[in-house]
Short mmCIF file of N, CA, C and O in Angstrom, two decimals:
data_model
loop_
_atom_site.label_atom_id
_atom_site.label_comp_id
_atom_site.label_asym_id
_atom_site.label_seq_id
_atom_site.Cartn_x
_atom_site.Cartn_y
_atom_site.Cartn_z
N MET A 1 0.83 -1.18 0.00
CA MET A 1 0.00 0.00 0.00
C MET A 1 0.87 1.24 0.00
O MET A 1 1.88 1.26 0.68
N PRO A 2 0.45 2.23 -0.70
CA PRO A 2 1.23 3.46 -0.72
C PRO A 2 0.90 4.38 0.46
O PRO A 2 -0.12 4.21 1.13
N VAL A 3 1.76 5.34 0.68
CA VAL A 3 1.50 6.39 1.66
C VAL A 3 0.49 7.33 1.05
O VAL A 3 0.60 7.71 -0.11
N LYS A 4 -0.53 7.67 1.82
CA LYS A 4 -1.58 8.56 1.31
C LYS A 4 -1.58 9.87 2.08
O LYS A 4 -1.30 9.91 3.27
N GLU A 5 -1.90 10.93 1.35
CA GLU A 5 -2.03 12.24 1.98
C GLU A 5 -3.38 12.32 2.65
O GLU A 5 -4.39 11.86 2.12
N VAL A 6 -3.41 12.91 3.83
CA VAL A 6 -4.65 13.13 4.55
C VAL A 6 -4.96 14.61 4.44
O VAL A 6 -4.14 15.45 4.82
N ARG A 7 -6.12 14.92 3.90
CA ARG A 7 -6.49 16.32 3.68
C ARG A 7 -7.69 16.71 4.52
O ARG A 7 -8.57 15.91 4.77
N LYS A 8 -7.69 17.97 4.94
CA LYS A 8 -8.82 18.55 5.65
C LYS A 8 -9.00 19.96 5.12
O LYS A 8 -8.06 20.75 5.12
N ASP A 9 -10.17 20.24 4.63
CA ASP A 9 -10.47 21.54 4.02
C ASP A 9 -9.50 21.86 2.89
O ASP A 9 -9.09 23.01 2.72
N GLY A 10 -9.09 20.84 2.13
CA GLY A 10 -8.21 21.03 0.99
C GLY A 10 -6.73 21.15 1.31
O GLY A 10 -5.91 21.25 0.42
N LYS A 11 -6.39 21.14 2.59
CA LYS A 11 -4.99 21.26 2.99
C LYS A 11 -4.48 19.91 3.46
O LYS A 11 -5.19 19.14 4.09
N ILE A 12 -3.22 19.63 3.18
CA ILE A 12 -2.61 18.40 3.64
C ILE A 12 -2.31 18.55 5.13
O ILE A 12 -1.60 19.47 5.54
N VAL A 13 -2.89 17.65 5.94
CA VAL A 13 -2.68 17.71 7.39
C VAL A 13 -1.75 16.59 7.86
O VAL A 13 -1.32 16.59 9.01
N GLY A 14 -1.47 15.63 6.98
CA GLY A 14 -0.57 14.55 7.37
C GLY A 14 -0.56 13.43 6.35
O GLY A 14 -1.09 13.57 5.25
N TYR A 15 0.04 12.31 6.74
CA TYR A 15 0.20 11.15 5.86
C TYR A 15 -0.11 9.89 6.65
O TYR A 15 0.08 9.85 7.86
N LYS A 16 -0.59 8.87 5.95
CA LYS A 16 -0.82 7.59 6.59
C LYS A 16 -0.55 6.46 5.62
O LYS A 16 -0.57 6.64 4.41
N TRP A 17 -0.29 5.29 6.19
CA TRP A 17 0.00 4.11 5.39
C TRP A 17 -1.32 3.38 5.18
O TRP A 17 -1.94 2.90 6.12
N GLY A 18 -1.80 3.34 3.94
CA GLY A 18 -3.04 2.64 3.63
C GLY A 18 -4.28 3.47 3.94
O GLY A 18 -4.22 4.68 4.11
N GLU A 19 -5.41 2.78 4.03
CA GLU A 19 -6.69 3.45 4.22
C GLU A 19 -6.99 3.79 5.68
O GLU A 19 -7.67 4.74 5.97
N LYS A 20 -6.52 2.96 6.60
CA LYS A 20 -6.81 3.14 8.01
C LYS A 20 -5.52 3.34 8.78
O LYS A 20 -4.45 3.03 8.29
N GLY A 21 -5.65 3.82 10.00
CA GLY A 21 -4.48 3.91 10.85
C GLY A 21 -4.15 5.32 11.26
O GLY A 21 -4.86 6.28 10.98
N LYS A 22 -3.01 5.42 11.92
CA LYS A 22 -2.54 6.68 12.47
C LYS A 22 -2.11 7.64 11.38
O LYS A 22 -1.53 7.24 10.38
N VAL A 23 -2.37 8.92 11.61
CA VAL A 23 -1.94 9.97 10.69
C VAL A 23 -0.66 10.57 11.24
O VAL A 23 -0.59 10.98 12.41
N TYR A 24 0.38 10.60 10.40
CA TYR A 24 1.68 11.14 10.79
C TYR A 24 1.88 12.50 10.14
O TYR A 24 1.43 12.74 9.02
N LYS A 25 2.57 13.39 10.82
CA LYS A 25 2.84 14.72 10.27
C LYS A 25 3.86 14.66 9.15
O LYS A 25 3.82 15.46 8.23
N LYS A 26 4.80 13.71 9.26
CA LYS A 26 5.86 13.59 8.25
C LYS A 26 5.64 12.35 7.39
O LYS A 26 5.30 11.29 7.90
N LYS A 27 5.86 12.50 6.11
CA LYS A 27 5.71 11.39 5.18
C LYS A 27 6.69 10.27 5.52
O LYS A 27 6.36 9.09 5.40
N GLU A 28 7.88 10.62 5.97
CA GLU A 28 8.89 9.62 6.32
C GLU A 28 8.41 8.70 7.44
O GLU A 28 8.70 7.50 7.44
N ASP A 29 7.66 9.26 8.38
CA ASP A 29 7.15 8.45 9.48
C ASP A 29 6.11 7.44 8.99
O ASP A 29 6.06 6.30 9.46
N ALA A 30 5.27 7.86 8.05
CA ALA A 30 4.28 6.94 7.49
C ALA A 30 4.97 5.84 6.69
O ALA A 30 4.57 4.67 6.74
N GLU A 31 6.03 6.18 5.97
CA GLU A 31 6.79 5.18 5.22
C GLU A 31 7.45 4.19 6.17
O GLU A 31 7.49 2.99 5.90
N LYS A 32 7.95 4.67 7.30
CA LYS A 32 8.57 3.81 8.30
C LYS A 32 7.54 2.82 8.84
O LYS A 32 7.84 1.64 9.04
N GLN A 33 6.32 3.28 9.08
CA GLN A 33 5.25 2.41 9.55
C GLN A 33 4.96 1.32 8.51
O GLN A 33 4.77 0.16 8.85
N GLY A 34 4.96 1.70 7.25
CA GLY A 34 4.73 0.73 6.18
C GLY A 34 5.80 -0.35 6.14
O GLY A 34 5.50 -1.54 5.98
N ARG A 35 7.06 0.05 6.33
CA ARG A 35 8.15 -0.94 6.37
C ARG A 35 8.00 -1.88 7.55
O ARG A 35 8.24 -3.08 7.44
N ALA A 36 7.57 -1.35 8.69
CA ALA A 36 7.37 -2.18 9.88
C ALA A 36 6.24 -3.19 9.67
O ALA A 36 6.35 -4.35 10.06
N ILE A 37 5.19 -2.77 9.01
CA ILE A 37 4.07 -3.67 8.71
C ILE A 37 4.53 -4.79 7.79
O ILE A 37 4.24 -5.96 8.03
N LYS A 38 5.27 -4.43 6.76
CA LYS A 38 5.75 -5.45 5.82
C LYS A 38 6.69 -6.44 6.51
O LYS A 38 6.63 -7.64 6.27
N ALA A 39 7.56 -5.95 7.38
CA ALA A 39 8.48 -6.82 8.10
C ALA A 39 7.70 -7.79 9.00
O ALA A 39 8.03 -8.97 9.09
N SER A 40 6.67 -7.29 9.63
CA SER A 40 5.84 -8.12 10.50
C SER A 40 5.12 -9.19 9.68
O SER A 40 5.02 -10.34 10.11
N GLN A 41 4.64 -8.85 8.51
CA GLN A 41 3.95 -9.80 7.65
C GLN A 41 4.91 -10.87 7.17
O GLN A 41 4.53 -12.04 7.09
N ASN A 42 6.15 -10.51 6.88
CA ASN A 42 7.14 -11.48 6.41
C ASN A 42 7.49 -12.46 7.51
O ASN A 42 7.74 -13.64 7.23
N LYS A 43 7.53 -12.03 8.76
CA LYS A 43 7.83 -12.93 9.87
C LYS A 43 6.75 -13.98 10.03
O LYS A 43 7.01 -15.13 10.34
N LYS A 44 5.50 -13.60 9.82
CA LYS A 44 4.37 -14.51 9.98
C LYS A 44 4.35 -15.59 8.91
O LYS A 44 3.90 -16.69 9.13
N LYS A 45 4.87 -15.26 7.71
CA LYS A 45 4.85 -16.21 6.59
C LYS A 45 5.82 -17.36 6.78
O LYS A 45 5.63 -18.43 6.25
N LYS A 46 6.90 -17.14 7.53
CA LYS A 46 7.94 -18.17 7.69
C LYS A 46 7.54 -19.30 8.59
O LYS A 46 6.68 -19.45 9.26
#
């Protein structure tokens, strides 16, 4: 899933990974969350 912009009244207020979840002020933080989710999913597959 890509990082999505969260908008309110037409202004970007933050970023989040996917459709649900926490809204981060920095795009880098949302990308970090995405990497953590993927790492967790890979552990479960093994």
